[in-house]
Amino acid sequence: MKLTTKIVHMKSSVKWSRVLRQHGQAFRTACRTCGAYRIKLYGVICFLSMSITLQADIVIPATLKIDAVISHHIACPPEKPLVMPTDVALDNQDRIYVPDGVNDRIGGFTSTGQVDAIIDLKDDGQLDQPVGIAIDPNNNNLWIADSGHHRVVIVSPEGKLLENLDLPPGSKAHPTDPTDIAITSDGKRSYIIDNDNHRVLLRNNVTGKFTLMGRKGRSLGQFDYPFMACTGTEDYCYVVEVMGARIQRISPTGRWSGLISSWGVERGQMYRPKGIAADAKGNIYVSDSTLQVIQVFGPWGRFQGVLCDIHGHPLKFDFPAGLSFDSKGRLYVVELTSNRIAVVTLN
């Protein structure tokens, strides 16, 4: 597989210092979205941007080609746009919710893509860089990973704060750092991703008790900057590791149940995976922000293929992040750098 690599160094200057000051929150959100990456100041400012993209002439073999078409895009009005959105979730009426971390809010859209709600919790502590979101299937309540406040909040569809979860403390070096939530189909369990502490917080939603899973490492049962998660067939949980460049599967009984993929740039490998979602058949869709594609795996990890256009070329997205499906089987893809959601019809 041929790759084109572009590396841009932004050298120290008054100009870039001003950019960082003026757009610091956007940069912080971008770095958080990258998982382990953080901007650091050492007297001089250097921002390294690297993108690895599949060449347009690459043709995927027919057996690995999954035909897909971007039918349309969803975005906020230009006067108050989304800025670096990170995730997307849909309720059982196909209403769409998008964390807009730079603006410290959640954007709510109708099933046809019109903005109809803005949730910011201004009267309850104000959201601060929300990153991930999940919907409780029983009541359509929103579970929001309010990363800047190191908390998870449960909010009604109308935007009312219902509960501020008491999360287990993090390490001395890192407070608990929630970046996403996955909820089982019966609503009885949730999986909260703690990015900086390399662990998953498994919550019994009936008793409110937590079980802590994992620590930093590369072995089975260890995590290397987990970022997003979803539940799939039989309520297995699938956890994306940004730096580990793999998916870990957790059984419904809370046991580790295997790995999917590995680091690399070949088909079926991952470079910087971000978002994840499961379709009605249990197939797992994974976005890769660096390769700019979406790959598909079976519930047990078998590589199924790549989303492709009508010419057989990989369907390209602008820094794809969070993923979700609607009731019609359409895939919603967050395009972070384009500040929009791509709606994809799978053929």
CSV table of C-alpha atoms in Angstrom, one decimal:
chain,number,residue,atom,x,y,z
A,1,MET,CA,0.0,0.0,0.0
A,2,LYS,CA,1.6,3.3,-1.1
A,3,LEU,CA,1.6,6.2,1.3
A,4,THR,CA,2.2,9.9,0.9
A,5,THR,CA,3.7,11.6,4.0
A,6,LYS,CA,3.6,15.3,4.7
A,7,ILE,CA,5.4,16.8,7.7
A,8,VAL,CA,5.0,20.5,8.4
A,9,HIS,CA,7.0,22.2,11.1
A,10,MET,CA,5.7,25.5,12.5
A,11,LYS,CA,8.8,27.2,13.8
A,12,SER,CA,9.0,29.5,16.8
A,13,SER,CA,7.8,33.0,16.1
A,14,VAL,CA,5.7,35.8,17.5
A,15,LYS,CA,3.1,35.0,15.0
A,16,TRP,CA,2.7,31.4,16.1
A,17,SER,CA,2.8,32.4,19.8
A,18,ARG,CA,-0.1,34.7,19.1
A,19,VAL,CA,-2.0,31.9,17.3
A,20,LEU,CA,-1.5,29.5,20.2
A,21,ARG,CA,-2.7,32.1,22.7
A,22,GLN,CA,-5.8,33.1,20.6
A,23,HIS,CA,-6.7,29.5,19.8
A,24,GLY,CA,-5.3,27.7,22.8
A,25,GLN,CA,-8.6,25.9,23.6
A,26,ALA,CA,-8.9,24.6,20.0
A,27,PHE,CA,-5.3,23.4,20.1
A,28,ARG,CA,-5.9,21.7,23.5
A,29,THR,CA,-9.0,19.9,22.2
A,30,ALA,CA,-7.1,18.8,19.1
A,31,CYS,CA,-4.3,17.4,21.2
A,32,ARG,CA,-6.8,15.6,23.5
A,33,THR,CA,-8.4,14.1,20.4
A,34,CYS,CA,-5.0,12.8,19.4
A,35,GLY,CA,-4.9,10.8,22.6
A,36,ALA,CA,-1.4,11.1,24.1
A,37,TYR,CA,-0.3,14.2,22.2
A,38,ARG,CA,0.0,17.4,24.2
A,39,ILE,CA,1.4,20.8,23.2
A,40,LYS,CA,4.4,21.7,25.4
A,41,LEU,CA,6.2,25.0,25.6
A,42,TYR,CA,10.0,24.9,26.1
A,43,GLY,CA,10.7,28.6,25.5
A,44,VAL,CA,10.3,28.0,21.8
A,45,ILE,CA,7.0,26.8,20.3
A,46,CYS,CA,7.1,24.0,17.8
A,47,PHE,CA,3.9,22.4,16.5
A,48,LEU,CA,4.4,19.2,14.5
A,49,SER,CA,1.6,18.2,12.1
A,50,MET,CA,1.8,14.9,10.4
A,51,SER,CA,-0.6,13.3,8.0
A,52,ILE,CA,-0.3,10.0,6.1
A,53,THR,CA,-2.8,9.7,3.3
A,54,LEU,CA,-3.7,6.9,0.9
A,55,GLN,CA,-2.9,7.8,-2.6
A,56,ALA,CA,-6.0,8.3,-4.8
A,57,ASP,CA,-4.9,5.6,-7.3
A,58,ILE,CA,-5.0,2.8,-4.7
A,59,VAL,CA,-7.7,0.3,-5.6
A,60,ILE,CA,-9.0,-2.0,-3.0
A,61,PRO,CA,-9.6,-5.6,-4.0
A,62,ALA,CA,-13.2,-6.4,-4.7
A,63,THR,CA,-13.3,-8.8,-1.8
A,64,LEU,CA,-12.4,-6.0,0.6
A,65,LYS,CA,-14.4,-3.2,-1.0
A,66,ILE,CA,-17.4,-2.0,1.0
A,67,ASP,CA,-19.4,0.3,-1.3
A,68,ALA,CA,-20.4,3.5,0.5
A,69,VAL,CA,-21.6,7.0,-0.5
A,70,ILE,CA,-21.6,10.2,1.5
A,71,SER,CA,-25.2,11.3,1.0
A,72,HIS,CA,-24.9,14.7,2.8
A,73,HIS,CA,-23.3,16.6,5.7
A,74,ILE,CA,-24.6,18.0,8.9
A,75,ALA,CA,-23.2,21.2,10.5
A,76,CYS,CA,-24.1,24.2,12.5
A,77,PRO,CA,-24.8,27.6,10.9
A,78,PRO,CA,-21.7,29.6,9.9
A,79,GLU,CA,-22.3,32.3,12.6
A,80,LYS,CA,-21.9,29.7,15.3
A,81,PRO,CA,-20.2,26.7,13.8
A,82,LEU,CA,-19.0,23.5,15.3
A,83,VAL,CA,-15.3,23.7,16.1
A,84,MET,CA,-13.4,20.5,16.1
A,85,PRO,CA,-16.3,18.2,17.0
A,86,THR,CA,-15.2,14.8,18.4
A,87,ASP,CA,-18.1,12.4,18.7
A,88,VAL,CA,-21.7,11.7,17.6
A,89,ALA,CA,-24.6,9.7,19.1
A,90,LEU,CA,-28.2,9.1,18.0
A,91,ASP,CA,-31.2,8.4,20.2
A,92,ASN,CA,-34.0,5.9,19.3
A,93,GLN,CA,-35.8,8.7,17.4
A,94,ASP,CA,-32.6,9.4,15.4
A,95,ARG,CA,-32.0,12.8,17.0
A,96,ILE,CA,-28.3,13.6,16.7
A,97,TYR,CA,-26.0,14.9,19.4
A,98,VAL,CA,-22.5,16.2,18.8
A,99,PRO,CA,-19.9,17.2,21.4
A,100,ASP,CA,-18.5,20.6,20.4
A,101,GLY,CA,-15.6,20.8,22.9
A,102,VAL,CA,-14.0,24.1,21.8
A,103,ASN,CA,-17.4,25.8,22.4
A,104,ASP,CA,-18.1,23.9,25.6
A,105,ARG,CA,-21.4,22.6,24.4
A,106,ILE,CA,-23.4,19.7,22.9
A,107,GLY,CA,-25.1,20.4,19.6
A,108,GLY,CA,-28.5,18.8,19.1
A,109,PHE,CA,-29.9,18.1,15.6
A,110,THR,CA,-33.2,16.7,14.3
A,111,SER,CA,-33.2,13.5,12.3
A,112,THR,CA,-33.1,15.7,9.2
A,113,GLY,CA,-30.0,17.6,10.3
A,114,GLN,CA,-31.5,20.9,11.6
A,115,VAL,CA,-30.1,22.4,14.8
A,116,ASP,CA,-32.8,22.3,17.4
A,117,ALA,CA,-30.9,22.3,20.8
A,118,ILE,CA,-27.8,23.6,22.4
A,119,ILE,CA,-26.8,22.0,25.7
A,120,ASP,CA,-24.1,23.7,27.7
A,121,LEU,CA,-25.2,23.4,31.4
A,122,LYS,CA,-24.6,27.0,32.1
A,123,ASP,CA,-26.7,26.8,35.2
A,124,ASP,CA,-25.0,23.6,36.4
A,125,GLY,CA,-21.3,24.2,36.2
A,126,GLN,CA,-21.0,24.7,32.4
A,127,LEU,CA,-19.6,22.0,30.2
A,128,ASP,CA,-15.8,22.2,29.7
A,129,GLN,CA,-14.4,20.5,26.6
A,130,PRO,CA,-16.8,17.6,26.3
A,131,VAL,CA,-15.3,14.9,24.1
A,132,GLY,CA,-17.5,11.7,24.1
A,133,ILE,CA,-21.2,11.0,24.3
A,134,ALA,CA,-23.5,8.0,24.6
A,135,ILE,CA,-27.3,7.7,24.8
A,136,ASP,CA,-29.1,5.5,27.4
A,137,PRO,CA,-31.3,3.2,25.3
A,138,ASN,CA,-34.0,3.1,28.0
A,139,ASN,CA,-34.8,6.8,28.3
A,140,ASN,CA,-32.7,8.7,25.7
A,141,ASN,CA,-30.7,10.5,28.5
A,142,LEU,CA,-27.3,11.8,27.4
A,143,TRP,CA,-24.1,10.5,29.1
A,144,ILE,CA,-21.5,13.2,28.5
A,145,ALA,CA,-17.7,12.8,29.0
A,146,ASP,CA,-17.1,16.3,30.3
A,147,SER,CA,-13.3,16.0,30.0
A,148,GLY,CA,-12.3,19.5,31.2
A,149,HIS,CA,-14.1,18.9,34.5
A,150,HIS,CA,-12.9,15.3,34.8
A,151,ARG,CA,-16.5,14.1,35.2
A,152,VAL,CA,-19.3,12.3,33.5
A,153,VAL,CA,-22.7,13.9,33.6
A,154,ILE,CA,-26.2,12.5,32.8
A,155,VAL,CA,-28.4,15.0,31.1
A,156,SER,CA,-32.0,14.8,29.9
A,157,PRO,CA,-32.8,15.3,26.2
A,158,GLU,CA,-34.1,18.7,27.2
A,159,GLY,CA,-30.7,19.6,28.6
A,160,LYS,CA,-31.5,19.3,32.3
A,161,LEU,CA,-28.7,18.0,34.5
A,162,LEU,CA,-29.9,14.7,36.1
A,163,GLU,CA,-26.7,13.3,37.7
A,164,ASN,CA,-23.0,14.1,38.2
A,165,LEU,CA,-21.4,10.7,38.5
A,166,ASP,CA,-18.9,10.2,41.3
A,167,LEU,CA,-16.0,8.7,39.4
A,168,PRO,CA,-13.2,6.7,41.0
A,169,PRO,CA,-10.1,9.0,41.5
A,170,GLY,CA,-7.2,8.8,39.1
A,171,SER,CA,-3.5,8.7,39.9
A,172,LYS,CA,-1.5,11.4,41.7
A,173,ALA,CA,-0.2,12.5,38.4
A,174,HIS,CA,-3.4,12.4,36.4
A,175,PRO,CA,-7.0,13.0,37.6
A,176,THR,CA,-9.7,10.8,36.1
A,177,ASP,CA,-9.9,11.8,32.4
A,178,PRO,CA,-13.1,10.5,30.8
A,179,THR,CA,-13.1,10.7,27.0
A,180,ASP,CA,-16.0,8.4,26.0
A,181,ILE,CA,-18.8,6.2,27.3
A,182,ALA,CA,-20.4,3.0,26.0
A,183,ILE,CA,-23.7,1.7,27.4
A,184,THR,CA,-25.1,-1.8,27.0
A,185,SER,CA,-28.4,-2.4,25.2
A,186,ASP,CA,-30.3,-3.0,28.4
A,187,GLY,CA,-28.8,0.1,30.0
A,188,LYS,CA,-27.5,-1.9,33.0
A,189,ARG,CA,-23.8,-1.4,32.5
A,190,SER,CA,-21.6,1.4,31.2
A,191,TYR,CA,-18.0,1.5,30.2
A,192,ILE,CA,-16.2,4.9,30.9
A,193,ILE,CA,-12.9,5.4,29.1
A,194,ASP,CA,-10.2,7.0,31.4
A,195,ASN,CA,-7.7,8.1,28.8
A,196,ASP,CA,-4.8,9.5,30.9
A,197,ASN,CA,-4.9,6.7,33.4
A,198,HIS,CA,-5.0,4.0,30.7
A,199,ARG,CA,-8.1,2.2,32.1
A,200,VAL,CA,-11.8,1.5,31.7
A,201,LEU,CA,-14.3,2.2,34.5
A,202,LEU,CA,-17.0,-0.5,34.3
A,203,ARG,CA,-20.1,0.8,36.1
A,204,ASN,CA,-23.0,-1.3,37.3
A,205,ASN,CA,-25.8,1.1,36.6
A,206,VAL,CA,-28.2,-0.7,38.9
A,207,THR,CA,-26.0,-0.4,42.0
A,208,GLY,CA,-23.7,2.4,40.9
A,209,LYS,CA,-20.6,0.4,41.8
A,210,PHE,CA,-17.4,0.6,39.6
A,211,THR,CA,-15.0,-2.1,38.6
A,212,LEU,CA,-11.6,-0.8,37.4
A,213,MET,CA,-10.0,-2.5,34.4
A,214,GLY,CA,-6.5,-2.1,33.0
A,215,ARG,CA,-3.4,-0.1,33.4
A,216,LYS,CA,-0.8,1.3,31.1
A,217,GLY,CA,0.9,-1.3,28.9
A,218,ARG,CA,0.7,-3.3,25.7
A,219,SER,CA,-0.3,-6.7,27.0
A,220,LEU,CA,-3.8,-8.1,26.9
A,221,GLY,CA,-5.8,-6.3,29.6
A,222,GLN,CA,-3.5,-3.3,29.5
A,223,PHE,CA,-4.3,-0.1,27.6
A,224,ASP,CA,-2.2,2.5,25.8
A,225,TYR,CA,-4.3,5.7,25.7
A,226,PRO,CA,-7.8,4.2,25.3
A,227,PHE,CA,-10.0,6.9,23.7
A,228,MET,CA,-13.4,5.7,22.5
A,229,ALA,CA,-15.7,2.7,22.9
A,230,CYS,CA,-18.9,1.0,21.7
A,231,THR,CA,-21.0,-2.0,22.5
A,232,GLY,CA,-21.8,-4.6,19.9
A,233,THR,CA,-23.1,-8.2,19.5
A,234,GLU,CA,-24.3,-9.7,22.9
A,235,ASP,CA,-23.1,-6.5,24.6
A,236,TYR,CA,-19.4,-7.1,24.1
A,237,CYS,CA,-17.5,-3.8,24.6
A,238,TYR,CA,-14.9,-2.7,22.1
A,239,VAL,CA,-12.3,-0.2,23.2
A,240,VAL,CA,-10.1,1.9,20.8
A,241,GLU,CA,-6.5,2.5,21.8
A,242,VAL,CA,-5.1,5.5,20.0
A,243,MET,CA,-1.4,4.9,20.8
A,244,GLY,CA,-1.8,1.1,21.0
A,245,ALA,CA,-3.4,1.2,17.6
A,246,ARG,CA,-5.7,-1.7,18.3
A,247,ILE,CA,-9.1,-2.6,19.6
A,248,GLN,CA,-9.6,-4.6,22.8
A,249,ARG,CA,-12.8,-6.6,23.3
A,250,ILE,CA,-14.4,-7.0,26.8
A,251,SER,CA,-16.9,-9.7,27.4
A,252,PRO,CA,-20.4,-9.1,29.0
A,253,THR,CA,-19.0,-10.6,32.2
A,254,GLY,CA,-16.2,-7.9,32.4
A,255,ARG,CA,-13.4,-10.2,31.2
A,256,TRP,CA,-10.8,-9.4,28.4
A,257,SER,CA,-11.8,-11.3,25.3
A,258,GLY,CA,-9.2,-10.6,22.7
A,259,LEU,CA,-7.5,-8.0,20.4
A,260,ILE,CA,-8.4,-6.7,17.0
A,261,SER,CA,-5.7,-5.4,14.6
A,262,SER,CA,-2.3,-3.9,15.2
A,263,TRP,CA,-0.2,-0.9,14.4
A,264,GLY,CA,0.7,-0.3,10.7
A,265,VAL,CA,-0.4,1.1,7.4
A,266,GLU,CA,-1.4,-2.1,5.6
A,267,ARG,CA,-5.1,-3.0,5.0
A,268,GLY,CA,-6.6,-4.2,8.3
A,269,GLN,CA,-4.0,-2.4,10.4
A,270,MET,CA,-4.4,0.9,12.2
A,271,TYR,CA,-2.2,4.0,12.6
A,272,ARG,CA,-4.2,6.4,14.8
A,273,PRO,CA,-7.7,4.8,15.3
A,274,LYS,CA,-10.3,7.2,16.9
A,275,GLY,CA,-14.0,6.4,16.6
A,276,ILE,CA,-15.8,3.1,16.7
A,277,ALA,CA,-19.3,1.8,16.2
A,278,ALA,CA,-21.1,-1.5,15.7
A,279,ASP,CA,-23.8,-2.1,13.0
A,280,ALA,CA,-26.9,-4.2,13.5
A,281,LYS,CA,-25.0,-7.4,12.5
A,282,GLY,CA,-22.2,-6.7,15.0
A,283,ASN,CA,-19.6,-5.6,12.5
A,284,ILE,CA,-17.2,-3.1,13.9
A,285,TYR,CA,-16.4,0.1,12.1
A,286,VAL,CA,-13.2,2.0,13.0
A,287,SER,CA,-12.1,5.5,11.9
A,288,ASP,CA,-8.4,6.2,11.5
A,289,SER,CA,-7.7,9.9,11.6
A,290,THR,CA,-4.3,9.6,10.1
A,291,LEU,CA,-5.1,7.2,7.2
A,292,GLN,CA,-8.4,9.1,6.8
A,293,VAL,CA,-10.4,6.0,6.2
A,294,ILE,CA,-12.9,3.7,7.9
A,295,GLN,CA,-12.2,0.0,8.1
A,296,VAL,CA,-14.6,-2.8,9.0
A,297,PHE,CA,-14.0,-5.9,11.2
A,298,GLY,CA,-16.2,-8.8,12.2
A,299,PRO,CA,-17.4,-9.1,15.8
A,300,TRP,CA,-14.4,-11.4,16.5
A,301,GLY,CA,-11.8,-9.3,14.7
A,302,ARG,CA,-11.8,-10.7,11.1
A,303,PHE,CA,-10.9,-7.9,8.7
A,304,GLN,CA,-13.9,-7.3,6.4
A,305,GLY,CA,-12.8,-4.4,4.3
A,306,VAL,CA,-12.6,-0.6,3.7
A,307,LEU,CA,-15.3,1.8,2.9
A,308,CYS,CA,-14.8,2.7,-0.8
A,309,ASP,CA,-16.3,5.0,-3.4
A,310,ILE,CA,-17.9,3.9,-6.7
A,311,HIS,CA,-14.4,3.7,-8.3
A,312,GLY,CA,-13.1,1.3,-5.7
A,313,HIS,CA,-10.9,3.9,-4.0
A,314,PRO,CA,-10.9,4.3,-0.2
A,315,LEU,CA,-13.6,6.8,0.8
A,316,LYS,CA,-11.7,9.7,2.4
A,317,PHE,CA,-12.7,11.8,5.4
A,318,ASP,CA,-11.2,14.9,7.0
A,319,PHE,CA,-9.7,13.7,10.3
A,320,PRO,CA,-12.5,11.2,11.0
A,321,ALA,CA,-13.3,10.7,14.7
A,322,GLY,CA,-16.5,9.6,16.4
A,323,LEU,CA,-18.9,7.2,14.7
A,324,SER,CA,-22.6,6.2,15.1
A,325,PHE,CA,-25.4,4.4,13.3
A,326,ASP,CA,-29.0,5.5,12.9
A,327,SER,CA,-32.1,3.2,12.8
A,328,LYS,CA,-31.8,3.0,8.9
A,329,GLY,CA,-28.3,1.7,9.0
A,330,ARG,CA,-26.6,4.9,7.9
A,331,LEU,CA,-23.2,5.7,9.4
A,332,TYR,CA,-22.5,9.1,10.9
A,333,VAL,CA,-18.9,10.2,10.8
A,334,VAL,CA,-17.4,13.2,12.6
A,335,GLU,CA,-15.0,15.1,10.4
A,336,LEU,CA,-13.1,17.1,13.0
A,337,THR,CA,-11.1,19.4,10.8
A,338,SER,CA,-14.1,20.2,8.6
A,339,ASN,CA,-16.4,20.9,11.6
A,340,ARG,CA,-19.2,18.7,10.3
A,341,ILE,CA,-20.8,15.2,10.3
A,342,ALA,CA,-20.8,13.1,7.2
A,343,VAL,CA,-23.8,10.9,6.7
A,344,VAL,CA,-22.8,7.7,4.8
A,345,THR,CA,-25.1,5.3,3.1
A,346,LEU,CA,-23.7,1.7,2.9
A,347,ASN,CA,-24.6,-0.2,-0.3
